[in-house]
Amino acid sequence: MNAKKPLCLPSPANEPNCGPGVPPWPGGPQTAWEAPGGRAQNLPRRAGAEREGSSTQRESLPRSRSRDERPKPFVVAIDGPAASGKGTLARRLAERFGFAHLDTGALYRATALLVLDAGGDPGDPAAAEGAARRVGPDHLADPRLRADEVAAAASLVAAVPEVRRALLAFQRNFAAHPPPPGRGAVLDGRDIGTVICPTADVKLFVTASTETRASRRLKELREQGLAVIYQDVLQDLTQRDARDRARHAAPLAPAPDAEIIDTTTLDADIVFERAAHLVARTLKEKEWQQ
Ligand code: DC
């Protein structure tokens, strides 16, 4: 974050765990965000009837609250560098707890894609800001968002403070008003615990060595049939990491109160169970207070 001119002030006294209140979320499940299981209307409301079994896996909300009395959505903030496993973890946690999920990187990718489609330069702050202002839910479903060229351009637009400011309300809106059943949201990105949702109920920072992340990314790309070599993937990740960490606007960094999970030598299932345990415990504590 730019120390002289913060992008936003944490405001825990305001709306759900994420700063100032914003209008209700307009859309339903999409590629970059998903209501639980992608089928919000079919989700059982109470833990006893949940799909994944035990009540330690899913927690219920009190039964007879009116809309206004409903507890604030439970927010899980997950940050970390590229290919750290945070996206997979975020999806699995959302599924386990019946929360909606937003991959916030898709917002920056969508911004970059809009600039590229218009023949613009992603390094041009004015073009990037204009694109960020146009990003909406429909842009997040574009399969081209996953292209390497878009990823590289996303890392450029993400360094523009005005872009980050333009995308702030979208993310906070999601956390404050997750798609039905609206009990919680998992957001993953680079600045969720530090800027977007500074009072999130659970904050995780998922990381791994650059070499491990490069190997994982290489495997993913090869599984997609792409002829890539390790050195190129490593170089690409190293450059993106450097940009994400060095930028003034909301640099990649763990929040002081984030649980740091280094996945270098950890199996994805172990990481998931550890994170799920933390979320379940915190959910229980919060429900006691309501
Ligand atoms: O996670 P990803 O690879 O889809 O992210 C694309 C780019 O957007 C990456 O350079 C980091 C940036 N980003 C960001 O700055 N803040 C976020 N909350 C999410 C992503």
PDB file of N, CA and C and ligand atoms in Angstrom, residues 79 82 86 103-106 108-109 146 151 154-155 158 164 171 188-192 240 244 247 250, ligand 1:
ATOM      1  N   ASP A  79      -4.621 -14.693   0.840  1.00  0.00           N
ATOM      2  CA  ASP A  79      -3.653 -14.022  -0.029  1.00  0.00           C
ATOM      3  C   ASP A  79      -2.458 -14.932  -0.266  1.00  0.00           C
ATOM      4  N   ALA A  82       1.426 -16.079  -6.895  1.00  0.00           N
ATOM      5  CA  ALA A  82       0.903 -16.940  -7.958  1.00  0.00           C
ATOM      6  C   ALA A  82       1.330 -18.387  -7.735  1.00  0.00           C
ATOM      7  N   LYS A  86      -3.429 -21.066  -3.415  1.00  0.00           N
ATOM      8  CA  LYS A  86      -4.494 -20.343  -2.695  1.00  0.00           C
ATOM      9  C   LYS A  86      -5.843 -20.435  -3.393  1.00  0.00           C
ATOM     10  N   ASP A 103     -12.507 -15.119  -6.952  1.00  0.00           N
ATOM     11  CA  ASP A 103     -11.097 -15.073  -7.351  1.00  0.00           C
ATOM     12  C   ASP A 103     -10.834 -13.638  -7.808  1.00  0.00           C
ATOM     13  N   THR A 104     -10.239 -12.836  -6.933  1.00  0.00           N
ATOM     14  CA  THR A 104     -10.115 -11.404  -7.249  1.00  0.00           C
ATOM     15  C   THR A 104      -9.087 -11.142  -8.346  1.00  0.00           C
ATOM     16  N   GLY A 105      -8.182 -12.089  -8.579  1.00  0.00           N
ATOM     17  CA  GLY A 105      -7.226 -11.925  -9.673  1.00  0.00           C
ATOM     18  C   GLY A 105      -7.948 -11.781 -11.006  1.00  0.00           C
ATOM     19  N   ALA A 106      -9.123 -12.392 -11.101  1.00  0.00           N
ATOM     20  CA  ALA A 106      -9.892 -12.313 -12.353  1.00  0.00           C
ATOM     21  C   ALA A 106     -10.302 -10.873 -12.666  1.00  0.00           C
ATOM     22  N   TYR A 108      -8.461  -8.207 -12.128  1.00  0.00           N
ATOM     23  CA  TYR A 108      -7.284  -7.560 -12.734  1.00  0.00           C
ATOM     24  C   TYR A 108      -7.028  -8.124 -14.123  1.00  0.00           C
ATOM     25  N   ARG A 109      -7.272  -9.416 -14.259  1.00  0.00           N
ATOM     26  CA  ARG A 109      -7.124 -10.035 -15.586  1.00  0.00           C
ATOM     27  C   ARG A 109      -8.158  -9.458 -16.549  1.00  0.00           C
ATOM     28  N   ARG A 146      -7.316 -16.616 -18.673  1.00  0.00           N
ATOM     29  CA  ARG A 146      -6.264 -17.525 -18.174  1.00  0.00           C
ATOM     30  C   ARG A 146      -4.988 -17.483 -19.019  1.00  0.00           C
ATOM     31  N   ALA A 151      -2.156 -12.660 -18.065  1.00  0.00           N
ATOM     32  CA  ALA A 151      -1.580 -12.662 -16.711  1.00  0.00           C
ATOM     33  C   ALA A 151      -0.484 -11.607 -16.592  1.00  0.00           C
ATOM     34  N   ALA A 154      -2.050  -8.281 -16.551  1.00  0.00           N
ATOM     35  CA  ALA A 154      -2.774  -8.070 -15.281  1.00  0.00           C
ATOM     36  C   ALA A 154      -1.821  -7.577 -14.206  1.00  0.00           C
ATOM     37  N   SER A 155      -0.615  -8.099 -14.231  1.00  0.00           N
ATOM     38  CA  SER A 155       0.326  -7.678 -13.202  1.00  0.00           C
ATOM     39  C   SER A 155       0.740  -6.218 -13.404  1.00  0.00           C
ATOM     40  N   ALA A 158      -2.405  -4.095 -12.278  1.00  0.00           N
ATOM     41  CA  ALA A 158      -2.613  -4.212 -10.826  1.00  0.00           C
ATOM     42  C   ALA A 158      -1.733  -3.247 -10.044  1.00  0.00           C
ATOM     43  N   ARG A 164      -6.819  -0.206  -8.710  1.00  0.00           N
ATOM     44  CA  ARG A 164      -7.159  -0.892  -7.458  1.00  0.00           C
ATOM     45  C   ARG A 164      -8.338  -0.203  -6.781  1.00  0.00           C
ATOM     46  N   GLN A 171     -15.197  -5.844  -4.904  1.00  0.00           N
ATOM     47  CA  GLN A 171     -14.756  -6.901  -3.993  1.00  0.00           C
ATOM     48  C   GLN A 171     -15.439  -6.796  -2.633  1.00  0.00           C
ATOM     49  N   ASP A 188      -9.947 -14.650  -2.618  1.00  0.00           N
ATOM     50  CA  ASP A 188      -8.505 -14.867  -2.689  1.00  0.00           C
ATOM     51  C   ASP A 188      -7.857 -13.868  -3.630  1.00  0.00           C
ATOM     52  N   GLY A 189      -6.641 -13.459  -3.250  1.00  0.00           N
ATOM     53  CA  GLY A 189      -5.945 -12.451  -4.060  1.00  0.00           C
ATOM     54  C   GLY A 189      -4.601 -12.119  -3.462  1.00  0.00           C
ATOM     55  N   ARG A 190      -4.279 -10.825  -3.462  1.00  0.00           N
ATOM     56  CA  ARG A 190      -2.973 -10.390  -2.953  1.00  0.00           C
ATOM     57  C   ARG A 190      -3.112  -9.428  -1.769  1.00  0.00           C
ATOM     58  N   ASP A 191      -4.257  -8.749  -1.702  1.00  0.00           N
ATOM     59  CA  ASP A 191      -4.427  -7.692  -0.689  1.00  0.00           C
ATOM     60  C   ASP A 191      -5.758  -7.819   0.041  1.00  0.00           C
ATOM     61  N   ILE A 192      -6.279  -9.018   0.098  1.00  0.00           N
ATOM     62  CA  ILE A 192      -7.611  -9.185   0.699  1.00  0.00           C
ATOM     63  C   ILE A 192      -7.547  -8.936   2.216  1.00  0.00           C
ATOM     64  N   ARG A 240       6.637 -11.713 -12.057  1.00  0.00           N
ATOM     65  CA  ARG A 240       5.323 -11.309 -11.531  1.00  0.00           C
ATOM     66  C   ARG A 240       5.369 -11.116 -10.019  1.00  0.00           C
ATOM     67  N   ASP A 244       4.453  -7.761  -8.012  1.00  0.00           N
ATOM     68  CA  ASP A 244       3.375  -7.773  -7.011  1.00  0.00           C
ATOM     69  C   ASP A 244       3.873  -7.324  -5.632  1.00  0.00           C
ATOM     70  N   ARG A 247       5.330  -3.193  -5.817  1.00  0.00           N
ATOM     71  CA  ARG A 247       4.499  -2.041  -6.162  1.00  0.00           C
ATOM     72  C   ARG A 247       4.102  -1.264  -4.898  1.00  0.00           C
ATOM     73  N   ALA A 250      -0.912  -1.368  -2.526  1.00  0.00           N
ATOM     74  CA  ALA A 250      -1.309  -2.666  -1.989  1.00  0.00           C
ATOM     75  C   ALA A 250      -0.390  -3.807  -2.425  1.00  0.00           C
TER      76      ALA A 250
HETATM   77  O1   DC B   1      -3.960 -14.431  -9.045  1.00  0.00           O
HETATM   78  P1   DC B   1      -3.830 -14.037 -10.512  1.00  0.00           P
HETATM   79  O2   DC B   1      -2.625 -14.617 -11.183  1.00  0.00           O
HETATM   80  O3   DC B   1      -5.070 -14.329 -11.279  1.00  0.00           O
HETATM   81  O4   DC B   1      -3.651 -12.439 -10.486  1.00  0.00           O
HETATM   82  C1   DC B   1      -3.455 -11.707 -11.657  1.00  0.00           C
HETATM   83  C2   DC B   1      -2.673 -10.453 -11.298  1.00  0.00           C
HETATM   84  O5   DC B   1      -3.479  -9.598 -10.506  1.00  0.00           O
HETATM   85  C3   DC B   1      -1.392 -10.709 -10.508  1.00  0.00           C
HETATM   86  O6   DC B   1      -0.308  -9.985 -11.066  1.00  0.00           O
HETATM   87  C4   DC B   1      -1.656 -10.176  -9.148  1.00  0.00           C
HETATM   88  C5   DC B   1      -2.806  -9.219  -9.328  1.00  0.00           C
HETATM   89  N1   DC B   1      -3.716  -9.241  -8.220  1.00  0.00           N
HETATM   90  C6   DC B   1      -3.633  -8.216  -7.318  1.00  0.00           C
HETATM   91  O7   DC B   1      -2.789  -7.346  -7.450  1.00  0.00           O
HETATM   92  N2   DC B   1      -4.510  -8.167  -6.273  1.00  0.00           N
HETATM   93  C7   DC B   1      -5.423  -9.120  -6.109  1.00  0.00           C
HETATM   94  N3   DC B   1      -6.259  -9.047  -5.069  1.00  0.00           N
HETATM   95  C8   DC B   1      -5.507 -10.185  -7.018  1.00  0.00           C
HETATM   96  C9   DC B   1      -4.616 -10.234  -8.060  1.00  0.00           C
END
